[in-house]
Amino acid sequence: MSASTELTKEALGAIAKAHSDSELETIALDYLGRKSGQVTRLLSGIGQLEPKKRAALGQAANEAKRTIEGALAARRAELEGARLADIAETEAIDITFPGAPLGRGHIHVLTQVQRQIETVLENLGYQVELGPEVETEWYNFEALNISAGHPARENWDSFYFTPELLLRAHTSPVQIRAMQRIKEPPIYIITPGRCYRRDAPEATRLPYFSQVEGLAVDRGLTVGDMKGTLLFMIQSLYGKERKVRVRPSYFPFTEPSFEFDVSCGICGGSGCKSCRHKGWLEVGGCGMVHPQVLRNGGIDPEHWNGYAWGFGIERMAMSKHNVDDIRLFYESDLRFLDQF
Ligand code: PHE
């Protein structure tokens, strides 16, 4: 057997036993390395041979080189194939496997209740009107008959930026803005939005809350019209079994004025822990718009009159869903929020 045939055989044996690229690398160097590869060395002795033998040896050596290179490439491909097959098996992605469910968000209960109120009243012909949360003293108080020094101001203890500018304490200033904008009655608007008062957080009140105000200005409106509208709104939202009542009260911007209560949804009015044994939940105030307030809005009280209400959206959500602590709405606890 010639030297190159022997080397080839030896190399092929080593290649067949190799199990990694680096082993193949070592074998390649060992046989075909530029300086000390065994096949290379075979060729370097060629100069000493007599010319006739040179060609034969050169050919044999080149043949050996090609064979070894071929075997190296084939073995590399084989190892790579095995590696990929192994990955395919161990790291396979089962595309039929059901994915992890993605949590789906939903609309906050207060927004839900606000939108329901809007829908009920829009169906009655009311339009949504928005006003600024940073209000002037005039819109928030003066135009509503609550002048400086009026004892009723204590009910709207407010956050001031300057003596003129404050966070609105109720949505009633939007009554004035709506009258000024629309000018010509009939006016039927509701105005939902955030309000702020200097109150410490407790189970029934917060320093920030939402109200939805309603204002109707037309000819010959009565307390009966107002009560009918509010009863319709409450029963549309909560169900026909709920009762409502008005109690005489006082607001500088309405005359007469009332507090508005809804029967407790848990005890049905007989009194329980949730309604603090009253049987009723207070949701807000209402009344017939004071003539001076109409005038402040640019409307002649000789020709027009109106009614208005301002209800707390949190209070409405509490009485709708039988929640007994207002703070729950703002704690962002999903165990609470996911119920709605
Ligand atoms: N603005 C009053 C409040 O915040 C509620 C109200 C509005 C009362 C409209 C009567 C008419 O307490």
mmCIF file of C-alpha atoms and ligand atoms in Angstrom:
data_model
loop_
_atom_site.group_PDB
_atom_site.id
_atom_site.type_symbol
_atom_site.label_atom_id
_atom_site.label_comp_id
_atom_site.label_asym_id
_atom_site.label_seq_id
_atom_site.Cartn_x
_atom_site.Cartn_y
_atom_site.Cartn_z
ATOM 1 C CA MET A 1 0.000 0.000 0.000
ATOM 2 C CA SER A 2 1.463 3.408 -0.922
ATOM 3 C CA ALA A 3 2.153 5.963 1.785
ATOM 4 C CA SER A 4 -0.671 8.203 0.655
ATOM 5 C CA THR A 5 -3.184 5.354 0.534
ATOM 6 C CA GLU A 6 -2.224 4.469 4.034
ATOM 7 C CA LEU A 7 -2.539 8.027 5.251
ATOM 8 C CA THR A 8 -5.930 8.309 3.601
ATOM 9 C CA LYS A 9 -7.175 5.158 5.250
ATOM 10 C CA GLU A 10 -5.923 6.312 8.626
ATOM 11 C CA ALA A 11 -7.503 9.753 8.207
ATOM 12 C CA LEU A 12 -10.844 8.350 7.115
ATOM 13 C CA GLY A 13 -10.880 6.110 10.183
ATOM 14 C CA ALA A 14 -10.233 9.082 12.463
ATOM 15 C CA ILE A 15 -12.875 11.176 10.722
ATOM 16 C CA ALA A 16 -15.501 8.470 11.104
ATOM 17 C CA LYS A 17 -14.849 8.390 14.852
ATOM 18 C CA ALA A 18 -14.908 12.175 15.330
ATOM 19 C CA HIS A 19 -17.908 13.562 17.173
ATOM 20 C CA SER A 20 -17.391 17.274 17.074
ATOM 21 C CA ASP A 21 -16.266 20.085 14.833
ATOM 22 C CA SER A 22 -13.221 20.660 16.960
ATOM 23 C CA GLU A 23 -12.142 17.044 16.639
ATOM 24 C CA LEU A 24 -12.537 17.376 12.866
ATOM 25 C CA GLU A 25 -10.494 20.553 13.001
ATOM 26 C CA THR A 26 -7.643 18.736 14.723
ATOM 27 C CA ILE A 27 -7.745 15.931 12.155
ATOM 28 C CA ALA A 28 -7.720 18.428 9.297
ATOM 29 C CA LEU A 29 -4.629 20.102 10.743
ATOM 30 C CA ASP A 30 -2.964 16.810 11.403
ATOM 31 C CA TYR A 31 -3.239 15.621 7.803
ATOM 32 C CA LEU A 32 -3.649 18.706 5.684
ATOM 33 C CA GLY A 33 -2.056 21.461 7.784
ATOM 34 C CA ARG A 34 0.034 23.814 5.673
ATOM 35 C CA LYS A 35 3.291 23.245 7.568
ATOM 36 C CA SER A 36 3.215 19.920 9.296
ATOM 37 C CA GLY A 37 0.202 18.084 7.907
ATOM 38 C CA GLN A 38 1.164 14.524 7.044
ATOM 39 C CA VAL A 39 -0.079 14.723 3.466
ATOM 40 C CA THR A 40 1.608 18.085 3.012
ATOM 41 C CA ARG A 41 4.884 16.628 4.242
ATOM 42 C CA LEU A 42 4.559 13.835 1.740
ATOM 43 C CA LEU A 43 4.458 16.409 -1.028
ATOM 44 C CA SER A 44 7.366 18.419 0.295
ATOM 45 C CA GLY A 45 9.723 15.491 -0.281
ATOM 46 C CA ILE A 46 8.728 15.357 -3.931
ATOM 47 C CA GLY A 47 11.657 17.484 -5.133
ATOM 48 C CA GLN A 48 14.163 14.811 -4.238
ATOM 49 C CA LEU A 49 12.480 12.155 -6.348
ATOM 50 C CA GLU A 50 13.357 11.403 -9.885
ATOM 51 C CA PRO A 51 11.069 13.197 -12.344
ATOM 52 C CA LYS A 52 9.165 10.063 -13.391
ATOM 53 C CA LYS A 53 8.027 9.278 -9.925
ATOM 54 C CA ARG A 54 7.155 12.876 -9.074
ATOM 55 C CA ALA A 55 3.984 12.930 -11.131
ATOM 56 C CA ALA A 56 2.645 9.702 -9.662
ATOM 57 C CA LEU A 57 3.357 10.736 -6.084
ATOM 58 C CA GLY A 58 1.944 14.217 -6.662
ATOM 59 C CA GLN A 59 -1.193 12.782 -8.071
ATOM 60 C CA ALA A 60 -1.581 10.282 -5.240
ATOM 61 C CA ALA A 61 -1.002 12.972 -2.633
ATOM 62 C CA ASN A 62 -3.493 15.313 -4.237
ATOM 63 C CA GLU A 63 -5.988 12.524 -4.458
ATOM 64 C CA ALA A 64 -5.446 11.777 -0.764
ATOM 65 C CA LYS A 65 -5.952 15.451 0.028
ATOM 66 C CA ARG A 66 -9.230 15.591 -1.909
ATOM 67 C CA THR A 67 -10.520 12.379 -0.362
ATOM 68 C CA ILE A 68 -9.729 13.559 3.147
ATOM 69 C CA GLU A 69 -11.281 16.972 2.507
ATOM 70 C CA GLY A 70 -14.386 15.306 1.124
ATOM 71 C CA ALA A 71 -14.668 13.035 4.127
ATOM 72 C CA LEU A 72 -14.200 15.961 6.515
ATOM 73 C CA ALA A 73 -16.982 17.926 4.818
ATOM 74 C CA ALA A 74 -19.287 14.924 4.769
ATOM 75 C CA ARG A 75 -18.681 14.221 8.454
ATOM 76 C CA ARG A 76 -19.238 17.881 9.336
ATOM 77 C CA ALA A 77 -22.543 17.836 7.494
ATOM 78 C CA GLU A 78 -23.491 14.628 9.225
ATOM 79 C CA LEU A 79 -22.717 16.049 12.671
ATOM 80 C CA GLU A 80 -24.626 19.265 11.873
ATOM 81 C CA GLY A 81 -27.589 17.229 10.660
ATOM 82 C CA ALA A 82 -27.569 15.206 13.873
ATOM 83 C CA ARG A 83 -27.321 18.405 15.938
ATOM 84 C CA LEU A 84 -30.324 19.954 14.153
ATOM 85 C CA ALA A 85 -32.330 16.748 14.465
ATOM 86 C CA ASP A 86 -31.557 16.767 18.167
ATOM 87 C CA ILE A 87 -32.691 20.414 18.539
ATOM 88 C CA ALA A 88 -35.804 19.662 16.516
ATOM 89 C CA GLU A 89 -36.647 16.987 18.992
ATOM 90 C CA THR A 90 -35.689 18.598 22.296
ATOM 91 C CA GLU A 91 -36.581 22.210 21.520
ATOM 92 C CA ALA A 92 -39.560 21.613 19.303
ATOM 93 C CA ILE A 93 -42.415 24.138 19.658
ATOM 94 C CA ASP A 94 -45.778 22.468 19.692
ATOM 95 C CA ILE A 95 -47.846 24.969 17.791
ATOM 96 C CA THR A 96 -51.027 23.128 18.707
ATOM 97 C CA PHE A 97 -50.379 23.708 22.436
ATOM 98 C CA PRO A 98 -52.894 26.216 23.831
ATOM 99 C CA GLY A 99 -51.245 29.564 24.698
ATOM 100 C CA ALA A 100 -51.236 31.231 28.093
ATOM 101 C CA PRO A 101 -54.398 33.337 28.276
ATOM 102 C CA LEU A 102 -53.819 37.105 28.066
ATOM 103 C CA GLY A 103 -55.639 39.037 30.747
ATOM 104 C CA ARG A 104 -58.300 41.221 29.207
ATOM 105 C CA GLY A 105 -58.992 44.652 30.659
ATOM 106 C CA HIS A 106 -62.409 46.155 31.069
ATOM 107 C CA ILE A 107 -63.982 49.480 31.719
ATOM 108 C CA HIS A 108 -63.804 50.770 35.287
ATOM 109 C CA VAL A 109 -67.097 50.491 37.145
ATOM 110 C CA LEU A 110 -67.347 54.272 37.608
ATOM 111 C CA THR A 111 -66.952 54.868 33.879
ATOM 112 C CA GLN A 112 -69.523 52.160 33.219
ATOM 113 C CA VAL A 113 -72.051 53.825 35.521
ATOM 114 C CA GLN A 114 -71.289 57.265 34.062
ATOM 115 C CA ARG A 115 -71.876 55.976 30.526
ATOM 116 C CA GLN A 116 -75.107 54.280 31.562
ATOM 117 C CA ILE A 117 -76.371 57.542 33.067
ATOM 118 C CA GLU A 118 -75.391 59.386 29.885
ATOM 119 C CA THR A 119 -77.201 56.841 27.710
ATOM 120 C CA VAL A 120 -80.432 57.003 29.719
ATOM 121 C CA LEU A 121 -80.511 60.800 29.631
ATOM 122 C CA GLU A 122 -79.396 61.101 26.034
ATOM 123 C CA ASN A 123 -82.400 58.949 25.176
ATOM 124 C CA LEU A 124 -84.537 61.583 26.904
ATOM 125 C CA GLY A 125 -82.998 64.289 24.722
ATOM 126 C CA TYR A 126 -80.270 65.584 27.052
ATOM 127 C CA GLN A 127 -76.855 66.451 25.633
ATOM 128 C CA VAL A 128 -73.504 65.932 27.320
ATOM 129 C CA GLU A 129 -71.748 69.218 28.109
ATOM 130 C CA LEU A 130 -68.252 69.376 29.631
ATOM 131 C CA GLY A 131 -66.611 72.102 31.699
ATOM 132 C CA PRO A 132 -63.143 72.807 33.132
ATOM 133 C CA GLU A 133 -61.949 71.250 36.372
ATOM 134 C CA VAL A 134 -59.925 74.368 37.153
ATOM 135 C CA GLU A 135 -62.655 76.960 37.616
ATOM 136 C CA THR A 136 -62.928 80.608 38.498
ATOM 137 C CA GLU A 137 -64.386 81.777 41.757
ATOM 138 C CA TRP A 138 -67.214 83.400 39.781
ATOM 139 C CA TYR A 139 -68.471 80.254 38.026
ATOM 140 C CA ASN A 140 -67.907 77.979 41.007
ATOM 141 C CA PHE A 141 -69.529 80.294 43.589
ATOM 142 C CA GLU A 142 -70.646 83.829 42.682
ATOM 143 C CA ALA A 143 -72.788 82.951 39.683
ATOM 144 C CA LEU A 144 -74.472 80.272 41.784
ATOM 145 C CA ASN A 145 -75.543 82.738 44.494
ATOM 146 C CA ILE A 146 -72.782 81.631 46.854
ATOM 147 C CA SER A 147 -71.052 84.937 47.440
ATOM 148 C CA ALA A 148 -67.973 85.319 49.625
ATOM 149 C CA GLY A 149 -68.896 85.061 53.289
ATOM 150 C CA HIS A 150 -72.043 83.039 52.559
ATOM 151 C CA PRO A 151 -72.242 80.385 55.283
ATOM 152 C CA ALA A 152 -73.066 77.721 52.647
ATOM 153 C CA ARG A 153 -69.525 78.032 51.278
ATOM 154 C CA GLU A 154 -68.459 75.706 54.044
ATOM 155 C CA ASN A 155 -70.212 72.910 52.152
ATOM 156 C CA TRP A 156 -67.754 73.356 49.304
ATOM 157 C CA ASP A 157 -64.445 73.685 51.119
ATOM 158 C CA SER A 158 -62.164 74.066 48.131
ATOM 159 C CA PHE A 159 -58.601 73.810 46.869
ATOM 160 C CA TYR A 160 -57.417 77.234 45.636
ATOM 161 C CA PHE A 161 -54.589 78.024 43.223
ATOM 162 C CA THR A 162 -55.076 81.785 43.617
ATOM 163 C CA PRO A 163 -57.912 83.732 45.273
ATOM 164 C CA GLU A 164 -59.586 83.679 41.847
ATOM 165 C CA LEU A 165 -58.808 80.169 40.640
ATOM 166 C CA LEU A 166 -59.708 76.832 42.239
ATOM 167 C CA LEU A 167 -60.435 73.171 41.585
ATOM 168 C CA ARG A 168 -64.183 73.093 41.056
ATOM 169 C CA ALA A 169 -66.084 71.815 44.073
ATOM 170 C CA HIS A 170 -69.100 70.665 42.055
ATOM 171 C CA THR A 171 -70.280 70.412 38.449
ATOM 172 C CA SER A 172 -72.826 73.240 38.945
ATOM 173 C CA PRO A 173 -70.557 75.905 37.349
ATOM 174 C CA VAL A 174 -71.164 74.102 34.049
ATOM 175 C CA GLN A 175 -74.863 75.087 34.385
ATOM 176 C CA ILE A 176 -73.813 78.711 33.929
ATOM 177 C CA ARG A 177 -71.362 77.918 31.137
ATOM 178 C CA ALA A 178 -74.020 75.892 29.277
ATOM 179 C CA MET A 179 -76.619 78.678 29.529
ATOM 180 C CA GLN A 180 -74.062 81.198 28.277
ATOM 181 C CA ARG A 181 -73.056 78.976 25.375
ATOM 182 C CA ILE A 182 -76.490 77.795 24.253
ATOM 183 C CA LYS A 183 -78.233 81.127 24.990
ATOM 184 C CA GLU A 184 -81.651 80.147 23.612
ATOM 185 C CA PRO A 185 -83.696 77.676 25.685
ATOM 186 C CA PRO A 186 -84.876 74.948 25.652
ATOM 187 C CA ILE A 187 -81.703 73.626 27.266
ATOM 188 C CA TYR A 188 -81.391 69.988 28.318
ATOM 189 C CA ILE A 189 -77.840 69.085 29.283
ATOM 190 C CA ILE A 190 -75.972 66.744 31.588
ATOM 191 C CA THR A 191 -72.424 67.355 32.641
ATOM 192 C CA PRO A 192 -70.362 64.537 34.133
ATOM 193 C CA GLY A 193 -66.946 65.228 35.639
ATOM 194 C CA ARG A 194 -64.438 65.250 38.450
ATOM 195 C CA CYS A 195 -64.859 67.540 41.493
ATOM 196 C CA TYR A 196 -62.618 68.310 44.467
ATOM 197 C CA ARG A 197 -63.250 69.210 48.092
ATOM 198 C CA ARG A 198 -61.101 69.456 51.190
ATOM 199 C CA ASP A 199 -62.592 66.394 52.858
ATOM 200 C CA ALA A 200 -60.696 63.600 54.581
ATOM 201 C CA PRO A 201 -61.251 60.211 52.908
ATOM 202 C CA GLU A 202 -63.800 58.040 54.689
ATOM 203 C CA ALA A 203 -66.349 55.382 53.791
ATOM 204 C CA THR A 204 -68.821 57.834 52.241
ATOM 205 C CA ARG A 205 -66.647 60.728 51.043
ATOM 206 C CA LEU A 206 -63.386 61.502 49.283
ATOM 207 C CA PRO A 207 -61.504 64.713 48.449
ATOM 208 C CA TYR A 208 -61.984 63.901 44.737
ATOM 209 C CA PHE A 209 -65.117 62.391 43.271
ATOM 210 C CA SER A 210 -67.316 62.619 40.219
ATOM 211 C CA GLN A 211 -70.680 64.196 39.757
ATOM 212 C CA VAL A 212 -73.192 64.208 36.984
ATOM 213 C CA GLU A 213 -75.127 67.425 36.863
ATOM 214 C CA GLY A 214 -78.351 67.847 34.950
ATOM 215 C CA LEU A 215 -79.940 71.093 33.823
ATOM 216 C CA ALA A 216 -83.262 71.650 32.088
ATOM 217 C CA VAL A 217 -84.407 75.144 31.100
ATOM 218 C CA ASP A 218 -87.743 75.434 29.355
ATOM 219 C CA ARG A 219 -91.199 76.974 29.813
ATOM 220 C CA GLY A 220 -93.336 75.962 32.771
ATOM 221 C CA LEU A 221 -91.187 73.166 34.211
ATOM 222 C CA THR A 222 -92.330 71.766 37.582
ATOM 223 C CA VAL A 223 -90.907 69.820 40.510
ATOM 224 C CA GLY A 224 -93.027 66.931 39.152
ATOM 225 C CA ASP A 225 -91.091 67.024 35.846
ATOM 226 C CA MET A 226 -87.850 66.873 37.765
ATOM 227 C CA LYS A 227 -88.946 64.022 40.015
ATOM 228 C CA GLY A 228 -90.291 62.071 37.047
ATOM 229 C CA THR A 229 -87.004 62.470 35.168
ATOM 230 C CA LEU A 230 -84.938 61.394 38.167
ATOM 231 C CA LEU A 231 -87.224 58.445 38.968
ATOM 232 C CA PHE A 232 -86.960 57.310 35.344
ATOM 233 C CA MET A 233 -83.176 57.617 35.459
ATOM 234 C CA ILE A 234 -82.854 55.676 38.723
ATOM 235 C CA GLN A 235 -85.210 52.882 37.695
ATOM 236 C CA SER A 236 -83.540 52.557 34.271
ATOM 237 C CA LEU A 237 -80.195 52.136 36.013
ATOM 238 C CA TYR A 238 -81.124 50.067 39.059
ATOM 239 C CA GLY A 239 -84.383 48.331 38.229
ATOM 240 C CA LYS A 240 -88.057 49.049 38.766
ATOM 241 C CA GLU A 241 -88.105 47.866 42.378
ATOM 242 C CA ARG A 242 -86.063 50.862 43.556
ATOM 243 C CA LYS A 243 -87.893 53.741 45.228
ATOM 244 C CA VAL A 244 -86.775 57.365 45.347
ATOM 245 C CA ARG A 245 -87.626 60.218 47.675
ATOM 246 C CA VAL A 246 -86.872 63.929 47.939
ATOM 247 C CA ARG A 247 -86.355 65.731 51.227
ATOM 248 C CA PRO A 248 -86.513 69.510 51.608
ATOM 249 C CA SER A 249 -83.035 70.986 51.765
ATOM 250 C CA TYR A 250 -81.164 74.165 50.942
ATOM 251 C CA PHE A 251 -78.866 75.193 48.105
ATOM 252 C CA PRO A 252 -78.281 78.863 47.258
ATOM 253 C CA PHE A 253 -78.747 78.143 43.528
ATOM 254 C CA THR A 254 -82.093 76.293 43.663
ATOM 255 C CA GLU A 255 -85.451 77.211 45.162
ATOM 256 C CA PRO A 256 -87.039 74.999 46.352
ATOM 257 C CA SER A 257 -84.136 72.607 47.015
ATOM 258 C CA PHE A 258 -84.106 68.905 47.870
ATOM 259 C CA GLU A 259 -81.866 66.052 48.849
ATOM 260 C CA PHE A 260 -82.429 63.028 46.659
ATOM 261 C CA ASP A 261 -82.386 59.500 48.119
ATOM 262 C CA VAL A 262 -82.643 56.009 46.595
ATOM 263 C CA SER A 263 -83.943 53.015 48.561
ATOM 264 C CA CYS A 264 -81.204 50.651 49.732
ATOM 265 C CA GLY A 265 -80.725 47.769 47.296
ATOM 266 C CA ILE A 266 -79.757 45.302 50.021
ATOM 267 C CA CYS A 267 -82.625 45.675 52.523
ATOM 268 C CA GLY A 268 -85.124 47.277 50.144
ATOM 269 C CA GLY A 269 -85.645 50.202 52.518
ATOM 270 C CA SER A 270 -86.141 48.470 55.877
ATOM 271 C CA GLY A 271 -82.650 49.332 57.134
ATOM 272 C CA CYS A 272 -79.450 47.288 57.277
ATOM 273 C CA LYS A 273 -75.755 47.608 58.055
ATOM 274 C CA SER A 274 -74.940 48.662 54.493
ATOM 275 C CA CYS A 275 -77.278 51.708 54.521
ATOM 276 C CA ARG A 276 -76.365 52.415 58.143
ATOM 277 C CA HIS A 277 -79.911 51.436 59.133
ATOM 278 C CA LYS A 278 -81.483 54.294 57.218
ATOM 279 C CA GLY A 279 -83.085 52.270 54.419
ATOM 280 C CA TRP A 280 -82.033 55.047 52.011
ATOM 281 C CA LEU A 281 -78.855 56.163 50.286
ATOM 282 C CA GLU A 282 -78.274 59.823 49.579
ATOM 283 C CA VAL A 283 -77.100 60.331 45.986
ATOM 284 C CA GLY A 284 -77.209 64.131 45.641
ATOM 285 C CA GLY A 285 -79.126 67.371 45.544
ATOM 286 C CA CYS A 286 -81.696 68.875 43.199
ATOM 287 C CA GLY A 287 -84.172 71.702 42.876
ATOM 288 C CA MET A 288 -85.755 74.386 40.709
ATOM 289 C CA VAL A 289 -83.109 76.751 39.312
ATOM 290 C CA HIS A 290 -83.017 80.055 41.229
ATOM 291 C CA PRO A 291 -84.110 83.016 39.035
ATOM 292 C CA GLN A 292 -80.867 84.859 39.771
ATOM 293 C CA VAL A 293 -78.873 81.875 38.513
ATOM 294 C CA LEU A 294 -80.814 81.956 35.241
ATOM 295 C CA ARG A 295 -80.060 85.664 35.013
ATOM 296 C CA ASN A 296 -76.351 85.006 35.680
ATOM 297 C CA GLY A 297 -76.430 82.566 32.784
ATOM 298 C CA GLY A 298 -78.006 85.226 30.556
ATOM 299 C CA ILE A 299 -81.538 83.804 30.588
ATOM 300 C CA ASP A 300 -84.669 85.775 31.413
ATOM 301 C CA PRO A 301 -86.508 84.152 34.355
ATOM 302 C CA GLU A 302 -89.699 85.993 33.343
ATOM 303 C CA HIS A 303 -89.965 83.665 30.355
ATOM 304 C CA TRP A 304 -88.101 80.543 31.337
ATOM 305 C CA ASN A 305 -87.613 78.356 34.344
ATOM 306 C CA GLY A 306 -85.621 75.215 35.063
ATOM 307 C CA TYR A 307 -84.629 72.368 37.306
ATOM 308 C CA ALA A 308 -81.197 70.957 38.060
ATOM 309 C CA TRP A 309 -79.591 68.137 39.934
ATOM 310 C CA GLY A 310 -76.093 67.124 40.931
ATOM 311 C CA PHE A 311 -75.506 63.500 41.833
ATOM 312 C CA GLY A 312 -72.330 61.780 42.947
ATOM 313 C CA ILE A 313 -71.360 59.107 40.422
ATOM 314 C CA GLU A 314 -69.566 57.091 43.134
ATOM 315 C CA ARG A 315 -72.684 57.277 45.306
ATOM 316 C CA MET A 316 -74.787 56.106 42.371
ATOM 317 C CA ALA A 317 -72.384 53.247 41.701
ATOM 318 C CA MET A 318 -72.493 52.369 45.419
ATOM 319 C CA SER A 319 -76.268 52.189 45.486
ATOM 320 C CA LYS A 320 -76.415 50.370 42.150
ATOM 321 C CA HIS A 321 -73.878 47.689 43.084
ATOM 322 C CA ASN A 322 -74.386 47.664 46.866
ATOM 323 C CA VAL A 323 -70.846 48.835 47.654
ATOM 324 C CA ASP A 324 -70.535 50.212 51.169
ATOM 325 C CA ASP A 325 -67.150 51.997 51.009
ATOM 326 C CA ILE A 326 -66.437 54.705 48.409
ATOM 327 C CA ARG A 327 -62.668 54.267 48.767
ATOM 328 C CA LEU A 328 -62.840 50.861 47.054
ATOM 329 C CA PHE A 329 -63.401 52.567 43.696
ATOM 330 C CA TYR A 330 -59.976 54.201 43.805
ATOM 331 C CA GLU A 331 -57.855 51.468 45.354
ATOM 332 C CA SER A 332 -57.336 49.669 42.021
ATOM 333 C CA ASP A 333 -57.723 46.283 43.690
ATOM 334 C CA LEU A 334 -58.543 43.912 40.845
ATOM 335 C CA ARG A 335 -60.361 41.520 43.196
ATOM 336 C CA PHE A 336 -62.882 44.338 43.677
ATOM 337 C CA LEU A 337 -62.883 45.787 40.146
ATOM 338 C CA ASP A 338 -63.176 42.439 38.354
ATOM 339 C CA GLN A 339 -66.638 41.985 39.834
ATOM 340 C CA PHE A 340 -68.120 44.589 37.510
HETATM 341 N N1 PHE B 1 -73.970 71.260 43.401
HETATM 342 C C1 PHE B 1 -74.639 70.609 44.490
HETATM 343 C C2 PHE B 1 -73.583 69.895 45.327
HETATM 344 O O1 PHE B 1 -72.502 69.677 44.866
HETATM 345 C C3 PHE B 1 -75.679 69.610 44.028
HETATM 346 C C4 PHE B 1 -76.820 70.255 43.299
HETATM 347 C C5 PHE B 1 -76.763 70.470 41.949
HETATM 348 C C6 PHE B 1 -77.931 70.654 44.013
HETATM 349 C C7 PHE B 1 -77.839 71.052 41.283
HETATM 350 C C8 PHE B 1 -79.009 71.243 43.365
HETATM 351 C C9 PHE B 1 -78.937 71.425 42.013
HETATM 352 O O2 PHE B 1 -73.818 69.542 46.459
#
